[in-house]
Amino acid sequence: MDLGLKDKVAIVTGSGRGLGAATARRLAQEGAKVVVADILRAEAEATAAKLRAEGLLSHCVIGDITKAADVQRLVDETVATFGGVHILVNNAGFPRDNYLVKMSEEDWDLVIYVMLKGAFLATKAVMPHMIKQGWGRVINISSRAHLGSPTQANYSAAKAGLIGMAKALAKEEGRFGVTVNCIAPGVIETEMVQTLPTYETIKEQAMKMQSIKRVGQPEDIADAVVFLASERAGFISGEVLHVTGGRYG
C-alpha cells in the first residue's frame, strides 16, 4: 500500500533512541526524508548513521527542544537540507515520577517544559511552512497516562496537555490542509522503560489489564505514526489513537 510519504520531510523530536528512533526508521522506510532531532548527541548521530547505512535518507540535528533558538535552528536546517518540512512528530519526553507531596518543582518543570513547551515551540516553528505548502501532519506522542496515573501528576498533565493542544490546533489549522493528531501508547518496551527499577511491576500490571497479552514494542507506535502521517489519514484530525493493547483504565 502506497502511503504517499515518498520525499516528504519529517522531523522526529527525541529520536535518538526508543520510540523516536523506531518512528524515524519507519518513516524513512516509507520514503520520507527524516531529521533525527535530539539533545543526546551520541544517540542521535548513531541513529541517523544507521539509517543512512540502510540506504535511507536521514539527517541529524542536536538541540534543546525547550529553547526557541534551538528549535528554529532545527527547522531552518531541515529546510536547508531537505527543502521543506511536511511532518512533525512531537515525541521528546521522559518521566520523573513521584508522589505529588514528594515531587520537586524541578521535576515538575522539566517534564512540562520538554513535552509541552517543546511541542509548542516545534509546532509553532514548522506551521508557517505547512500553511504555505497547504499540507502538513503534526503528531503528538501522548500516553495512556493522560487518563491519570498515580505518581505521574507531571507526566499525566503534560500528556493531557498535548491532547488539548492537538484538538485546538486541529480546528485552527485544518483549513490549510494540516492535520493534528495524538497517539497514546500504553506500556512500550523501550530501553528507557526497561531501566526503571519498577519495570517488572509495570509490565505485570499492564499484562493483567490489557486484552492483548504481550508488551508493546516501539514499532507498534511507529506504525501508528506512519498511518497518521500518510495520505490515507487526510480526513482524520483532532483525534487520539490509543495503542495500548486494549488497556484504557
Tab-separated table of C-alpha atoms in Angstrom:
chain	number	residue	atom	x	y	z
A	1	MET	CA	0.000	0.000	0.000
A	2	ASP	CA	1.405	3.367	-1.045
A	3	LEU	CA	1.093	5.746	1.908
A	4	GLY	CA	2.175	8.773	-0.108
A	5	LEU	CA	5.201	9.547	2.067
A	6	LYS	CA	7.925	9.363	-0.579
A	7	ASP	CA	10.038	12.542	-0.488
A	8	LYS	CA	8.021	14.025	2.372
A	9	VAL	CA	10.289	15.635	5.003
A	10	ALA	CA	9.778	14.596	8.618
A	11	ILE	CA	11.192	15.882	11.904
A	12	VAL	CA	11.013	13.471	14.839
A	13	THR	CA	11.969	15.008	18.177
A	14	GLY	CA	13.626	12.812	20.786
A	15	SER	CA	14.519	10.288	18.106
A	16	GLY	CA	17.975	9.273	19.242
A	17	ARG	CA	16.543	6.086	20.720
A	18	GLY	CA	13.352	4.280	21.724
A	19	LEU	CA	10.021	5.243	20.183
A	20	GLY	CA	11.538	8.163	18.325
A	21	ALA	CA	14.244	6.073	16.667
A	22	ALA	CA	11.728	3.409	15.628
A	23	THR	CA	9.445	6.121	14.234
A	24	ALA	CA	12.267	7.752	12.283
A	25	ARG	CA	13.144	4.385	10.755
A	26	ARG	CA	9.582	3.553	9.693
A	27	LEU	CA	9.060	6.980	8.128
A	28	ALA	CA	12.342	6.644	6.246
A	29	GLN	CA	11.409	3.135	5.097
A	30	GLU	CA	8.274	4.636	3.557
A	31	GLY	CA	10.430	7.038	1.548
A	32	ALA	CA	10.407	10.099	3.794
A	33	LYS	CA	13.482	12.228	4.371
A	34	VAL	CA	13.913	12.128	8.130
A	35	VAL	CA	15.596	14.504	10.554
A	36	VAL	CA	16.676	12.836	13.779
A	37	ALA	CA	16.419	15.555	16.444
A	38	ASP	CA	17.651	15.047	19.991
A	39	ILE	CA	19.656	16.630	22.791
A	40	LEU	CA	21.647	13.396	23.143
A	41	ARG	CA	24.380	13.766	20.534
A	42	ALA	CA	25.843	10.254	20.556
A	43	GLU	CA	22.455	8.538	20.317
A	44	ALA	CA	21.114	10.867	17.638
A	45	GLU	CA	24.202	10.642	15.455
A	46	ALA	CA	24.248	6.849	15.788
A	47	THR	CA	20.577	6.546	14.811
A	48	ALA	CA	20.979	8.821	11.786
A	49	ALA	CA	24.109	6.925	10.725
A	50	LYS	CA	22.295	3.575	10.954
A	51	LEU	CA	19.511	4.858	8.745
A	52	ARG	CA	21.965	6.120	6.149
A	53	ALA	CA	23.788	2.766	6.276
A	54	GLU	CA	20.466	1.144	5.338
A	55	GLY	CA	20.222	3.410	2.311
A	56	LEU	CA	17.617	5.675	3.902
A	57	LEU	CA	17.605	9.475	3.803
A	58	SER	CA	18.435	10.925	7.209
A	59	HIS	CA	19.989	13.990	8.789
A	60	CYS	CA	20.824	14.698	12.434
A	61	VAL	CA	20.290	17.932	14.371
A	62	ILE	CA	21.311	18.313	18.014
A	63	GLY	CA	19.480	20.790	20.214
A	64	ASP	CA	17.343	21.515	23.253
A	65	ILE	CA	13.658	21.357	22.364
A	66	THR	CA	12.798	23.766	25.211
A	67	LYS	CA	14.864	26.593	23.686
A	68	ALA	CA	13.216	28.595	20.905
A	69	ALA	CA	16.532	29.369	19.191
A	70	ASP	CA	17.470	25.678	19.057
A	71	VAL	CA	14.058	24.752	17.681
A	72	GLN	CA	14.211	27.426	14.983
A	73	ARG	CA	17.687	26.215	14.031
A	74	LEU	CA	16.299	22.668	13.784
A	75	VAL	CA	13.584	23.747	11.376
A	76	ASP	CA	15.863	26.051	9.360
A	77	GLU	CA	18.472	23.288	8.981
A	78	THR	CA	15.776	20.804	7.980
A	79	VAL	CA	14.531	23.124	5.232
A	80	ALA	CA	18.069	23.900	4.079
A	81	THR	CA	18.978	20.194	3.952
A	82	PHE	CA	15.830	18.633	2.503
A	83	GLY	CA	13.937	21.573	1.001
A	84	GLY	CA	10.941	21.727	3.318
A	85	VAL	CA	9.108	20.170	6.232
A	86	HIS	CA	5.854	18.225	5.948
A	87	ILE	CA	5.646	16.068	9.079
A	88	LEU	CA	6.400	16.822	12.723
A	89	VAL	CA	6.351	14.125	15.376
A	90	ASN	CA	6.449	15.654	18.863
A	91	ASN	CA	7.968	12.694	20.663
A	92	ALA	CA	10.574	14.170	23.044
A	93	GLY	CA	9.842	13.467	26.680
A	94	PHE	CA	10.522	11.328	29.728
A	95	PRO	CA	9.062	10.641	33.189
A	96	ARG	CA	10.197	11.993	36.547
A	97	ASP	CA	7.802	10.039	38.744
A	98	ASN	CA	6.981	10.648	42.379
A	99	TYR	CA	4.034	11.193	44.667
A	100	LEU	CA	2.883	14.791	44.483
A	101	VAL	CA	3.922	15.600	48.070
A	102	LYS	CA	7.446	14.392	47.244
A	103	MET	CA	7.697	15.806	43.716
A	104	SER	CA	10.226	18.595	43.312
A	105	GLU	CA	9.430	21.767	41.429
A	106	GLU	CA	12.387	20.992	39.190
A	107	ASP	CA	10.932	17.615	38.175
A	108	TRP	CA	7.546	19.198	37.510
A	109	ASP	CA	9.057	21.936	35.350
A	110	LEU	CA	11.401	19.638	33.439
A	111	VAL	CA	8.662	17.233	32.355
A	112	ILE	CA	6.254	20.015	31.399
A	113	TYR	CA	8.908	22.038	29.581
A	114	VAL	CA	10.293	19.189	27.480
A	115	MET	CA	6.992	17.624	26.464
A	116	LEU	CA	4.552	20.518	26.389
A	117	LYS	CA	6.665	23.609	25.772
A	118	GLY	CA	8.863	21.632	23.388
A	119	ALA	CA	5.839	20.591	21.342
A	120	PHE	CA	4.561	24.170	21.329
A	121	LEU	CA	7.862	25.582	20.086
A	122	ALA	CA	8.368	22.905	17.437
A	123	THR	CA	4.818	23.117	16.123
A	124	LYS	CA	4.946	26.907	16.005
A	125	ALA	CA	8.217	26.774	14.054
A	126	VAL	CA	7.033	24.305	11.398
A	127	MET	CA	3.498	25.641	10.946
A	128	PRO	CA	4.329	28.537	8.564
A	129	HIS	CA	5.959	26.034	6.193
A	130	MET	CA	2.982	23.679	6.360
A	131	ILE	CA	0.490	26.500	5.827
A	132	LYS	CA	2.426	27.843	2.843
A	133	GLN	CA	2.557	24.452	1.110
A	134	GLY	CA	-1.051	23.596	2.009
A	135	TRP	CA	-0.147	20.221	3.519
A	136	GLY	CA	1.114	19.106	6.906
A	137	ARG	CA	0.941	16.467	9.586
A	138	VAL	CA	1.593	17.097	13.276
A	139	ILE	CA	1.532	14.033	15.511
A	140	ASN	CA	1.924	14.367	19.268
A	141	ILE	CA	3.054	11.337	21.228
A	142	SER	CA	0.816	11.446	24.275
A	143	SER	CA	0.272	8.468	26.607
A	144	ARG	CA	-2.414	6.363	28.218
A	145	ALA	CA	-1.301	8.320	31.307
A	146	HIS	CA	-3.426	11.230	30.063
A	147	LEU	CA	-6.257	9.372	31.809
A	148	GLY	CA	-4.390	9.803	35.096
A	149	SER	CA	-1.634	7.724	36.621
A	150	PRO	CA	-0.512	7.668	40.283
A	151	THR	CA	2.959	9.171	40.915
A	152	GLN	CA	2.778	10.825	37.474
A	153	ALA	CA	0.971	14.103	38.057
A	154	ASN	CA	3.578	15.958	35.984
A	155	TYR	CA	3.691	13.351	33.204
A	156	SER	CA	-0.103	12.945	33.067
A	157	ALA	CA	-0.571	16.724	32.953
A	158	ALA	CA	1.916	17.090	30.085
A	159	LYS	CA	0.436	14.213	28.103
A	160	ALA	CA	-3.110	15.508	28.596
A	161	GLY	CA	-1.883	18.950	27.555
A	162	LEU	CA	-0.589	17.530	24.267
A	163	ILE	CA	-4.075	16.239	23.539
A	164	GLY	CA	-5.706	19.582	24.323
A	165	MET	CA	-3.209	21.385	22.134
A	166	ALA	CA	-3.783	18.946	19.264
A	167	LYS	CA	-7.560	19.379	19.410
A	168	ALA	CA	-7.233	23.169	19.396
A	169	LEU	CA	-4.761	23.163	16.504
A	170	ALA	CA	-6.831	20.680	14.510
A	171	LYS	CA	-9.605	23.292	14.441
A	172	GLU	CA	-7.168	26.145	13.836
A	173	GLU	CA	-5.066	24.693	11.021
A	174	GLY	CA	-7.381	22.319	9.163
A	175	ARG	CA	-8.348	24.952	6.573
A	176	PHE	CA	-4.703	24.984	5.479
A	177	GLY	CA	-4.575	21.243	4.819
A	178	VAL	CA	-2.797	20.499	8.116
A	179	THR	CA	-3.960	17.681	10.383
A	180	VAL	CA	-3.010	17.432	14.062
A	181	ASN	CA	-3.463	14.185	15.988
A	182	CYS	CA	-2.194	12.298	19.018
A	183	ILE	CA	-1.077	8.765	19.716
A	184	ALA	CA	-1.468	7.481	23.270
A	185	PRO	CA	0.836	4.486	23.850
A	186	GLY	CA	0.420	2.020	26.660
A	187	VAL	CA	3.416	0.236	28.161
A	188	ILE	CA	6.040	0.017	25.420
A	189	GLU	CA	9.260	-1.935	25.883
A	190	THR	CA	11.851	0.766	25.229
A	191	GLU	CA	15.375	0.968	26.625
A	192	MET	CA	14.292	3.765	28.978
A	193	VAL	CA	11.315	1.850	30.361
A	194	GLN	CA	13.366	-1.306	30.845
A	195	THR	CA	15.851	0.564	33.043
A	196	LEU	CA	13.153	1.669	35.510
A	197	PRO	CA	13.502	-0.071	38.886
A	198	THR	CA	9.768	-0.812	38.807
A	199	TYR	CA	9.756	-2.168	35.246
A	200	GLU	CA	8.756	-5.738	36.118
A	201	THR	CA	5.876	-4.490	38.260
A	202	ILE	CA	4.748	-2.113	35.499
A	203	LYS	CA	4.916	-4.936	32.955
A	204	GLU	CA	2.986	-7.364	35.177
A	205	GLN	CA	0.233	-4.818	35.842
A	206	ALA	CA	-0.081	-3.936	32.167
A	207	MET	CA	-0.359	-7.580	31.137
A	208	LYS	CA	-3.203	-8.092	33.599
A	209	MET	CA	-5.159	-5.079	32.309
A	210	GLN	CA	-4.542	-5.491	28.574
A	211	SER	CA	-6.695	-7.659	26.352
A	212	ILE	CA	-3.702	-8.315	24.076
A	213	LYS	CA	-1.261	-10.318	26.154
A	214	ARG	CA	2.104	-9.007	25.094
A	215	VAL	CA	4.172	-5.941	25.823
A	216	GLY	CA	4.044	-3.212	23.217
A	217	GLN	CA	7.083	-2.609	21.026
A	218	PRO	CA	8.391	0.701	19.628
A	219	GLU	CA	7.414	-0.466	16.146
A	220	ASP	CA	3.761	-0.619	17.241
A	221	ILE	CA	3.859	3.132	17.817
A	222	ALA	CA	5.940	3.791	14.710
A	223	ASP	CA	3.354	2.049	12.527
A	224	ALA	CA	0.577	4.194	14.016
A	225	VAL	CA	2.595	7.363	13.362
A	226	VAL	CA	3.223	6.387	9.756
A	227	PHE	CA	-0.504	5.874	9.192
A	228	LEU	CA	-1.474	9.257	10.683
A	229	ALA	CA	1.299	10.921	8.654
A	230	SER	CA	0.102	9.342	5.433
A	231	GLU	CA	-2.242	10.449	2.686
A	232	ARG	CA	-4.604	7.721	3.891
A	233	ALA	CA	-5.298	9.705	7.074
A	234	GLY	CA	-6.023	13.041	5.407
A	235	PHE	CA	-9.575	13.258	6.834
A	236	ILE	CA	-8.540	12.468	10.418
A	237	SER	CA	-7.716	15.386	12.717
A	238	GLY	CA	-8.027	16.211	16.398
A	239	GLU	CA	-8.126	12.528	17.329
A	240	VAL	CA	-6.353	10.370	19.903
A	241	LEU	CA	-5.292	6.914	18.739
A	242	HIS	CA	-4.747	4.635	21.745
A	243	VAL	CA	-2.094	1.975	21.074
A	244	THR	CA	-2.354	0.163	24.377
A	245	GLY	CA	-3.096	-3.478	23.657
A	246	GLY	CA	-6.673	-2.832	24.697
A	247	ARG	CA	-5.955	-1.136	28.029
A	248	TYR	CA	-7.794	2.093	28.841
A	249	GLY	CA	-8.054	2.179	32.636
